[in-house]
MMTF fields as JSON, N, C-alpha, C and O atoms, coordinates in Angstrom:
{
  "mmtfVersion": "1.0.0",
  "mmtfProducer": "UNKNOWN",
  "numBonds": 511,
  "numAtoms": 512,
  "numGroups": 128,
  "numChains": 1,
  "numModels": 1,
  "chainsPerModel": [1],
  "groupsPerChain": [128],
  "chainIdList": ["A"],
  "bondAtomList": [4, 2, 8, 6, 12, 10, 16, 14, 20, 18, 24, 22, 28, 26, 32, 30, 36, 34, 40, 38, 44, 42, 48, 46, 52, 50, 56, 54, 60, 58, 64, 62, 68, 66, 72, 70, 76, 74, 80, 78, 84, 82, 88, 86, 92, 90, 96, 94, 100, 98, 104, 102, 108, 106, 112, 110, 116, 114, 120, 118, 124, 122, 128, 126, 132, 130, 136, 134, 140, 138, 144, 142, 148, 146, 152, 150, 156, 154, 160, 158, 164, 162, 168, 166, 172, 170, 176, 174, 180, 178, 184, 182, 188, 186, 192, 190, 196, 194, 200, 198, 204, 202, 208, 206, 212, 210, 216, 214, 220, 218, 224, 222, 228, 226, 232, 230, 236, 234, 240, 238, 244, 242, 248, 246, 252, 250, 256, 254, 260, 258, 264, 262, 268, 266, 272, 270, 276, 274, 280, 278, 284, 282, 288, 286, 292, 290, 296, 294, 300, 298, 304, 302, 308, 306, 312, 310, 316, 314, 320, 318, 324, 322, 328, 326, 332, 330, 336, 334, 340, 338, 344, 342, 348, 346, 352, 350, 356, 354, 360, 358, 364, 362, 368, 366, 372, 370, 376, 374, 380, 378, 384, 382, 388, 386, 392, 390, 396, 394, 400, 398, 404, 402, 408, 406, 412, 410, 416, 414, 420, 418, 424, 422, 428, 426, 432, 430, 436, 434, 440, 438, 444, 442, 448, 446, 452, 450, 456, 454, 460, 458, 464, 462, 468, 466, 472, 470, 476, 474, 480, 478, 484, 482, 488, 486, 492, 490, 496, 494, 500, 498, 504, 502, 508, 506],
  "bondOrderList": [1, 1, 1, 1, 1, 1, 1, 1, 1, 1, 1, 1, 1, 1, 1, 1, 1, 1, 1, 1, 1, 1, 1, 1, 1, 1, 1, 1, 1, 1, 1, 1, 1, 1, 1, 1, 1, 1, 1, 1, 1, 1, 1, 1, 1, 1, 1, 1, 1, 1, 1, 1, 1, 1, 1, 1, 1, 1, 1, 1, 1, 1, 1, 1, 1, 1, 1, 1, 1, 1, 1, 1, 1, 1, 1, 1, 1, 1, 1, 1, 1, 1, 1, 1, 1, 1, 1, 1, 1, 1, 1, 1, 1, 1, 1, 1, 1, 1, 1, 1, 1, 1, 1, 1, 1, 1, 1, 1, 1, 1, 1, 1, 1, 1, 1, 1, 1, 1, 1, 1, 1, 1, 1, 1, 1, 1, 1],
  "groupList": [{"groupName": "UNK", "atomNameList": ["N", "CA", "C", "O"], "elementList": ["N", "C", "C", "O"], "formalChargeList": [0, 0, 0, 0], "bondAtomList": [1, 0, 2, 1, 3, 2], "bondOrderList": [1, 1, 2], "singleLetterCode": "X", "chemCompType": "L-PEPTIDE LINKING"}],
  "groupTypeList": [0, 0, 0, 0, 0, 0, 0, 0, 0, 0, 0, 0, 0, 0, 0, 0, 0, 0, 0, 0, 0, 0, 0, 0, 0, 0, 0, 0, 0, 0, 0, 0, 0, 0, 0, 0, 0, 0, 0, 0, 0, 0, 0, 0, 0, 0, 0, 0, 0, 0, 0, 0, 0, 0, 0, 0, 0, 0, 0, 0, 0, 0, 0, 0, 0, 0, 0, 0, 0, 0, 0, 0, 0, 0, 0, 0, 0, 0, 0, 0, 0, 0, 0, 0, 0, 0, 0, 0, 0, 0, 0, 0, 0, 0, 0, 0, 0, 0, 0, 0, 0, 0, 0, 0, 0, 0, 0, 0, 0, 0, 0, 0, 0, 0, 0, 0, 0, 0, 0, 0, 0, 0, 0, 0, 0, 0, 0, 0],
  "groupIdList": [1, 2, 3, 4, 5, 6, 7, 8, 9, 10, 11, 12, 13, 14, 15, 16, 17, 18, 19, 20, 21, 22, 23, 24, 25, 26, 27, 28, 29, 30, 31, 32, 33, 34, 35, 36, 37, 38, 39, 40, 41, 42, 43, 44, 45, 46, 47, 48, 49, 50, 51, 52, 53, 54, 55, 56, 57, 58, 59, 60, 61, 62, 63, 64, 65, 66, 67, 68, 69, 70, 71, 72, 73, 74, 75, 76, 77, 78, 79, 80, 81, 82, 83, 84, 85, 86, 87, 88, 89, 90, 91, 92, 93, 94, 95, 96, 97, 98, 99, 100, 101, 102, 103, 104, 105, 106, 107, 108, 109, 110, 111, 112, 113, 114, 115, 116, 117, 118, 119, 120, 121, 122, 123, 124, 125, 126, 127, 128],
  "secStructList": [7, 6, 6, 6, 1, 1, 6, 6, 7, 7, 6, 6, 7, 7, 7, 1, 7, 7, 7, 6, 6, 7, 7, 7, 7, 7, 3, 3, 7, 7, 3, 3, 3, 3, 6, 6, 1, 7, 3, 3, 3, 7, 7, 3, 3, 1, 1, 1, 7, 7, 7, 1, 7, 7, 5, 7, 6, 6, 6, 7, 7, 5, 3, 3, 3, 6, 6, 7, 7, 7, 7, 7, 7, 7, 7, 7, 7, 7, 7, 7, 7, 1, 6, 6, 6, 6, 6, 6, 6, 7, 7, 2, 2, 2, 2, 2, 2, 2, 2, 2, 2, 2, 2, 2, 2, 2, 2, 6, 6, 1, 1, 1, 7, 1, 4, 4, 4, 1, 7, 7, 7, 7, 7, 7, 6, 6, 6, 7],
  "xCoordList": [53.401, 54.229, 53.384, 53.687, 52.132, 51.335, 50.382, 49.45, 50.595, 49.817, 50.099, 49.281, 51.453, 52.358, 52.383, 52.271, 52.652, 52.807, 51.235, 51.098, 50.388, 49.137, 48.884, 48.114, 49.684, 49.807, 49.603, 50.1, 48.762, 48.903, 48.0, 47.493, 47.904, 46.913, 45.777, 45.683, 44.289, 43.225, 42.604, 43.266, 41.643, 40.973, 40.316, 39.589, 40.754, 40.187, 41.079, 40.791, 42.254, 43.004, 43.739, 43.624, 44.525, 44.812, 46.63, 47.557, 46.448, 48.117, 48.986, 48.798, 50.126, 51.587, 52.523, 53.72, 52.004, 52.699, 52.149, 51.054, 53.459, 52.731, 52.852, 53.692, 51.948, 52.365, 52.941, 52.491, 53.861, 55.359, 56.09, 56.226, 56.722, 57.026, 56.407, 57.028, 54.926, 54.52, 53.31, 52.405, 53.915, 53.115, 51.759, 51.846, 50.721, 49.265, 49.262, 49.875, 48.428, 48.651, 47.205, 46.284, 47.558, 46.571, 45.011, 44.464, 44.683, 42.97, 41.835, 41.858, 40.975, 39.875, 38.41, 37.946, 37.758, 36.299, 35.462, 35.253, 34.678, 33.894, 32.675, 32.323, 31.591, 29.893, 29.146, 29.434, 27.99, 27.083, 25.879, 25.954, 24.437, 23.2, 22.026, 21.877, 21.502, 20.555, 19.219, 18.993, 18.413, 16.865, 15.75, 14.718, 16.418, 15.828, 16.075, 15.217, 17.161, 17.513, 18.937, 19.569, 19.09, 20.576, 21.517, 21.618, 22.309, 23.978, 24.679, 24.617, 25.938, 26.941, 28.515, 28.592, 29.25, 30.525, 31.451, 31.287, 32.325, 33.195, 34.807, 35.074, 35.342, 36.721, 37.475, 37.502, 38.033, 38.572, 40.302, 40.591, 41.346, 42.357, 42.561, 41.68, 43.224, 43.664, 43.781, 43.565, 44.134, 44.847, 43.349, 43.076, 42.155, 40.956, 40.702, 41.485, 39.556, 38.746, 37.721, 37.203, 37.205, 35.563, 34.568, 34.247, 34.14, 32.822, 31.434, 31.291, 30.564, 29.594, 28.135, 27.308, 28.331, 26.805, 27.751, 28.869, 27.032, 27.219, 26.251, 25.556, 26.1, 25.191, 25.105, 26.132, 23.888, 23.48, 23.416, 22.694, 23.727, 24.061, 22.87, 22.834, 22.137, 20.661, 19.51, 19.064, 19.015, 18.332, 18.807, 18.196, 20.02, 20.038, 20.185, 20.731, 19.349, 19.619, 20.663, 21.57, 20.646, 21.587, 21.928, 21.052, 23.137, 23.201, 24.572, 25.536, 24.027, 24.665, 25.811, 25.636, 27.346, 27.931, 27.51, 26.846, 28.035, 27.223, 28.272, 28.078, 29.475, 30.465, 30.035, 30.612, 28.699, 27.82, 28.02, 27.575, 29.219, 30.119, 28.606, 27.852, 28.09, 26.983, 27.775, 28.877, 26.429, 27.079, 27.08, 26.219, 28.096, 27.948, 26.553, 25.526, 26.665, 25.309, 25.957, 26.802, 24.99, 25.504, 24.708, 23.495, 26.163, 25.45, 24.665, 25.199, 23.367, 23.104, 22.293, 21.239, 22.798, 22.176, 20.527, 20.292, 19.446, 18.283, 18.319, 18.96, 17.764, 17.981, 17.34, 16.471, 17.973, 17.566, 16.232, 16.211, 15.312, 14.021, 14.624, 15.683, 14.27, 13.903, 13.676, 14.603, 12.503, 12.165, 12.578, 12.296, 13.416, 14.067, 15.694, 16.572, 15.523, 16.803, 16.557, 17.28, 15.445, 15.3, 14.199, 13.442, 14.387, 13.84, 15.292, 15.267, 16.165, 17.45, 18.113, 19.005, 17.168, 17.637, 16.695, 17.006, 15.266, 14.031, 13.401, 13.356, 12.471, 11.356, 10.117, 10.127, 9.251, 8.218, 7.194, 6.233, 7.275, 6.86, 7.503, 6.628, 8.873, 9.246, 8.977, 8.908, 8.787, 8.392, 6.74, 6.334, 6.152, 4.239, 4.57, 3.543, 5.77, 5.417, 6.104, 5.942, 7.092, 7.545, 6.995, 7.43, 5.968, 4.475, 3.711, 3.24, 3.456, 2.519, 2.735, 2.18, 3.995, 4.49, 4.44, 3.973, 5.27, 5.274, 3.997, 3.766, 2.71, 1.547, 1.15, 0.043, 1.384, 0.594, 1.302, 0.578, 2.965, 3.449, 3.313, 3.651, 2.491, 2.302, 0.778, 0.55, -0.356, -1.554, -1.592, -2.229, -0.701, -0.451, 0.304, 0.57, 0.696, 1.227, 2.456, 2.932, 3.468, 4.471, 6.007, 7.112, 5.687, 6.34, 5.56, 4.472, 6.409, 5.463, 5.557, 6.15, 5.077, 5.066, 4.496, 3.717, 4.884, 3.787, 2.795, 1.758, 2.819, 1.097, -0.087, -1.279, 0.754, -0.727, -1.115, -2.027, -0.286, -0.122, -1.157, -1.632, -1.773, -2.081, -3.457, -4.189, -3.609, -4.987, -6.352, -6.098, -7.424, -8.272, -9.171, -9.609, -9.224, -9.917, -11.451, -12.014, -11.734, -12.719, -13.687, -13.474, -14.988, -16.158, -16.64, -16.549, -17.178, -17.386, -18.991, -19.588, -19.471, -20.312, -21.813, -22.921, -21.506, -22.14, -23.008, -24.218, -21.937, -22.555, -22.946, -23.432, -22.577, -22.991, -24.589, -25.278],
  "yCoordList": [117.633, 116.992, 116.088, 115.809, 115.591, 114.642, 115.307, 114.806, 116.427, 117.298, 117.794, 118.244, 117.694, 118.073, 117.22, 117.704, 115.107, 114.613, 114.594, 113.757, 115.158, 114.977, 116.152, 116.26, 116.934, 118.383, 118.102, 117.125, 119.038, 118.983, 118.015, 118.429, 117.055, 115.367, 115.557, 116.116, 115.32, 115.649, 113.742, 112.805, 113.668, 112.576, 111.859, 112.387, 110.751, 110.491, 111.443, 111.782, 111.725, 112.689, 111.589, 110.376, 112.182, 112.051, 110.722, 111.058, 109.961, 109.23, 109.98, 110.506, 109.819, 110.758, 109.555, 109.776, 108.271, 108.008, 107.371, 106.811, 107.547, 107.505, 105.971, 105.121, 105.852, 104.367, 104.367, 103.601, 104.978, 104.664, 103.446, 103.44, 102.068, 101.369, 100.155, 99.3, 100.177, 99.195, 98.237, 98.588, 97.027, 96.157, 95.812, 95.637, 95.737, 95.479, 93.638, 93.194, 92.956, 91.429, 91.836, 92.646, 90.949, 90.343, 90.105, 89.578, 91.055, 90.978, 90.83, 91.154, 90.271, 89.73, 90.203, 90.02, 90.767, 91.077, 90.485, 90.582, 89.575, 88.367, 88.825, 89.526, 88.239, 89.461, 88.316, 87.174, 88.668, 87.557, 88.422, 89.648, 87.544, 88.058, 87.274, 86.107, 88.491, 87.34, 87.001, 87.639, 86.158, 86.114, 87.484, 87.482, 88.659, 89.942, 90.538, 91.072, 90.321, 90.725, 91.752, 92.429, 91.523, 92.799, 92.107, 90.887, 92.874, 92.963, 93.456, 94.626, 92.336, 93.751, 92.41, 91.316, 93.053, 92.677, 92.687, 93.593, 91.943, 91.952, 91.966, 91.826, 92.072, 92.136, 91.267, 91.505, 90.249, 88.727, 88.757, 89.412, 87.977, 87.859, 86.904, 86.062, 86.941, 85.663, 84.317, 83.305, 84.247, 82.958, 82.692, 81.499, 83.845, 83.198, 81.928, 81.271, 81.478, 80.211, 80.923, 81.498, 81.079, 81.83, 80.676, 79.669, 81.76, 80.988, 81.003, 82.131, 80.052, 80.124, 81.245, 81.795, 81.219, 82.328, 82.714, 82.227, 84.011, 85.05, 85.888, 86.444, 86.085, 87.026, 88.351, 88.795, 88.996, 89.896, 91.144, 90.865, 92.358, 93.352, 94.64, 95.751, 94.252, 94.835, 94.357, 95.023, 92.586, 92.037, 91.134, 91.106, 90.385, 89.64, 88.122, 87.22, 88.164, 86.563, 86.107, 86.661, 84.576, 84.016, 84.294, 84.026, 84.805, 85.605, 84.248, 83.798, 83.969, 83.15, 83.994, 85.025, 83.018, 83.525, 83.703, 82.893, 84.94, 84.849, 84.14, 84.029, 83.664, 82.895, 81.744, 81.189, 81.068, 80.004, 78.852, 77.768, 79.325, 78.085, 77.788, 78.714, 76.089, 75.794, 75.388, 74.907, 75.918, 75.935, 74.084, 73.393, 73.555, 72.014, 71.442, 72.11, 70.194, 69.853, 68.897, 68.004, 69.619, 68.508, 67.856, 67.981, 66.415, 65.336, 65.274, 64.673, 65.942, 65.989, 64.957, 64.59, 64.478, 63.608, 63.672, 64.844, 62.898, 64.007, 63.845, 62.92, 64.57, 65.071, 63.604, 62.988, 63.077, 62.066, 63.049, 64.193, 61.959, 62.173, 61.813, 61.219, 61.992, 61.103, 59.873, 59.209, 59.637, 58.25, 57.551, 56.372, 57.873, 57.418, 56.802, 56.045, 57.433, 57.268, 56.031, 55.089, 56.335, 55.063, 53.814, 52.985, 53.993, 53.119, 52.039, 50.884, 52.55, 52.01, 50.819, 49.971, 51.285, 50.552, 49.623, 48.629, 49.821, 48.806, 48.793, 49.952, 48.061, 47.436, 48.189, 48.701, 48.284, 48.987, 47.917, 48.457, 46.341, 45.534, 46.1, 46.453, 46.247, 46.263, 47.624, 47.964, 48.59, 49.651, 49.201, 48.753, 49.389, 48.792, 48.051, 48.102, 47.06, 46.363, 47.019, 46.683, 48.185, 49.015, 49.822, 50.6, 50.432, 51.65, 50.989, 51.481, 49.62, 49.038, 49.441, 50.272, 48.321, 48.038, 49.107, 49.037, 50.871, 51.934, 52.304, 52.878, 52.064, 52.8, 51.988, 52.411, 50.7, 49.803, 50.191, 50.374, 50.355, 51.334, 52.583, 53.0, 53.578, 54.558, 54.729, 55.555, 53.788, 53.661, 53.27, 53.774, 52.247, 51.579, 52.256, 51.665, 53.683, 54.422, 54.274, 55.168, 53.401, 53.093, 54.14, 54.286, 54.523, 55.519, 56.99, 57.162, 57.924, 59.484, 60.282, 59.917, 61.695, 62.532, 61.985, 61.035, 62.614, 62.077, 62.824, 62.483, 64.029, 64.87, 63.928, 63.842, 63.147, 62.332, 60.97, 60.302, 60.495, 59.405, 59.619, 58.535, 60.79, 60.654, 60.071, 60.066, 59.639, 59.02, 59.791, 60.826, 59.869, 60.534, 60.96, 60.055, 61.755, 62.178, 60.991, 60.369, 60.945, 59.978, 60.864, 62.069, 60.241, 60.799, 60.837, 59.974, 62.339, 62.268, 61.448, 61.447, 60.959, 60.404, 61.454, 61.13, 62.351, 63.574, 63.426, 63.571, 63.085, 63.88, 62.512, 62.373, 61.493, 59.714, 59.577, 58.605],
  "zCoordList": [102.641, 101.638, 100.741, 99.581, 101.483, 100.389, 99.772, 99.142, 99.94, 99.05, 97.83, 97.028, 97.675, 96.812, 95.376, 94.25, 95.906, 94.868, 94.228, 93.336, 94.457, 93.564, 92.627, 91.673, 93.131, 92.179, 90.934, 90.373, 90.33, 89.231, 88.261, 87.218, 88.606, 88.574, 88.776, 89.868, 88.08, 88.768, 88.775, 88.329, 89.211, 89.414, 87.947, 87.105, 87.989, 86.177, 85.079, 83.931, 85.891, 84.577, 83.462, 83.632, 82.279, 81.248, 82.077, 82.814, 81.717, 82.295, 81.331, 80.233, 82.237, 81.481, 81.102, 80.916, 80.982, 79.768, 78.825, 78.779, 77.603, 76.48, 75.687, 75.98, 74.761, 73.951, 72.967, 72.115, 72.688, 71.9, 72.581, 73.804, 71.538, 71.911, 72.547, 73.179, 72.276, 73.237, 71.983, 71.226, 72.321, 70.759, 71.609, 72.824, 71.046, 71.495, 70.869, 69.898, 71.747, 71.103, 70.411, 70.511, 69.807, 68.037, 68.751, 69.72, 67.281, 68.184, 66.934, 65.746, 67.679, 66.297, 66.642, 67.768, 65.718, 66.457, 65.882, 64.673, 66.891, 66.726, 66.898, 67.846, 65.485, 65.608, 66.017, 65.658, 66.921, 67.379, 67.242, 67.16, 67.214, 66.27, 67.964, 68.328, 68.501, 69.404, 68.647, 67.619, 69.018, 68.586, 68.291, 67.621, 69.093, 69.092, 67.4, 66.697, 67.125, 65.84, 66.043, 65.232, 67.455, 67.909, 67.533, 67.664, 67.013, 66.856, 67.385, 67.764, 67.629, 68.159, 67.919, 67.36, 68.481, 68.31, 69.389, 70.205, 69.571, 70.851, 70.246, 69.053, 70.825, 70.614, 71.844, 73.051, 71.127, 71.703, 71.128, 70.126, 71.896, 71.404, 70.028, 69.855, 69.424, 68.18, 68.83, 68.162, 70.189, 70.425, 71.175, 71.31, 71.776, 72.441, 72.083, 71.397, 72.532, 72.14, 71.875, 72.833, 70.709, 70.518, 70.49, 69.858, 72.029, 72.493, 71.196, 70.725, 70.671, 69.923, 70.291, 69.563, 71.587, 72.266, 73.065, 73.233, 73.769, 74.201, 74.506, 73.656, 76.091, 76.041, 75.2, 74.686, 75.047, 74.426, 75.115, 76.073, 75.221, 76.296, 75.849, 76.379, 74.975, 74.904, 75.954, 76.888, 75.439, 75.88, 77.15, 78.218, 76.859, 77.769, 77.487, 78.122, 76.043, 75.077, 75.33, 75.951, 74.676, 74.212, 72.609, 71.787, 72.189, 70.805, 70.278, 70.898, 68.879, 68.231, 67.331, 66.682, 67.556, 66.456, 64.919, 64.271, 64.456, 62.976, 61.937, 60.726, 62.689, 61.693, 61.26, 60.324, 62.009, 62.042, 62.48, 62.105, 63.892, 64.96, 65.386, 65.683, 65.406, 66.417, 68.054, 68.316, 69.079, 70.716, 70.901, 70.357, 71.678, 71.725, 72.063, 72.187, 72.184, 72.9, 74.026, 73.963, 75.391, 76.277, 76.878, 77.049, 77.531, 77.565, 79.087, 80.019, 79.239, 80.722, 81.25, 80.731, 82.307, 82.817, 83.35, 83.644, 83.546, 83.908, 85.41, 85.909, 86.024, 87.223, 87.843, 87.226, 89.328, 90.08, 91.101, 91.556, 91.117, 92.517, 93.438, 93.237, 94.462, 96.007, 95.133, 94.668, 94.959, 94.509, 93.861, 94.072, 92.789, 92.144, 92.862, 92.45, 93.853, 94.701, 95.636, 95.961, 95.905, 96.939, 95.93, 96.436, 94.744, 93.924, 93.974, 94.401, 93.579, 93.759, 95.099, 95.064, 96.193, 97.388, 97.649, 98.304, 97.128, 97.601, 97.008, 96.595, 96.363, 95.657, 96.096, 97.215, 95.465, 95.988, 96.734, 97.282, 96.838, 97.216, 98.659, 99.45, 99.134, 100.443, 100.865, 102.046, 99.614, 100.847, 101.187, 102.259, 100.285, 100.734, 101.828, 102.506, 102.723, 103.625, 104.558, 105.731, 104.194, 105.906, 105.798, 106.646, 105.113, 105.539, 106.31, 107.335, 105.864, 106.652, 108.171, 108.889, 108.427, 109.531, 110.392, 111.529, 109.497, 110.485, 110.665, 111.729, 109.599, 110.34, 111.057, 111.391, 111.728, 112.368, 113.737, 114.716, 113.882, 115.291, 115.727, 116.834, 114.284, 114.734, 115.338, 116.222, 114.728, 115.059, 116.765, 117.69, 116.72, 118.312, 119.422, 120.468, 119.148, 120.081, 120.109, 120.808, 119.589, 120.021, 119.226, 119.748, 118.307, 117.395, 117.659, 118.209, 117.128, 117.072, 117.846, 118.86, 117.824, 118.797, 120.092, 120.019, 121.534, 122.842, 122.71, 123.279, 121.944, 122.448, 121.639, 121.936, 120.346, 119.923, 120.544, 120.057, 121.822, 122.423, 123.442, 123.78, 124.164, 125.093, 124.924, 123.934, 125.986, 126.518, 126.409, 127.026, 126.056, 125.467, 127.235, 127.945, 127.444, 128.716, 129.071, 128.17, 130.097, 130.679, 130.476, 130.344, 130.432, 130.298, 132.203, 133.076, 132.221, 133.708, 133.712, 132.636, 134.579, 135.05, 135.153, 135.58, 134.777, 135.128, 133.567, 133.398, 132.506, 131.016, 130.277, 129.155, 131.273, 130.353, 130.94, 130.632]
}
């Protein structure tokens, strides 16, 4: 029986119905130009927001409207460091004095891995 309703129908075939009666909404074709020198055109609704760039489907650019909308400019913040992060919490006077401090507990054994803690082997009596 399910062999039946496909009768007739092939895969990727033609749809059986038709567009009588049916209104298409309002459409505008918007041309953008990349740095390559390509053109091309898209087709956007009336009510879109037309974007100023757009990729380019040759190259890959960023392609400017040729209506001569400029793209915004934004306001970006510049990116935070580490250091800059902990510039914020301490003075560089107080870190210079907790480097100190930690290399003076790490020199003294008291911080750190144990394999660099251990005791340095005795010299046998044999090789002094």
């Amino acid at each position: 029986m399910a062999e039946r309703t496909l009768r007739g129908a092939r895969l990727g075939g033609q749809s059986f119905e038709d567009e009588r009666g049916i209104e298409f909404a309002a459409r505008q074709q918007v041309g953008y130009r990349c740095p390559q020198g390509h053109e091309f055109e898209i087709t956007m609704s009336d009510e879109a927001e037309v974007p100023a760039v757009w990729e380019c489907p040759r190259c890959g650019a960023e392609a400017l409207n040729t209506s001569g909308a400029q793209p915004e400019e934004k306001n970006e913040k510049p990116a935070r460091t580490h250091w800059d992060m902990l510039l914020e919490r301490r003075s560089e006077k107080e870190l210079e004095d907790i480097l100190k401090e930690r290399l003076d507990l790490l020199r003294g054994g008291e911080i750190g891995p144990a394999h660099l803690h251990r005791k340095s082997p005795k010299r046998s009596k044999a090789t002094a």
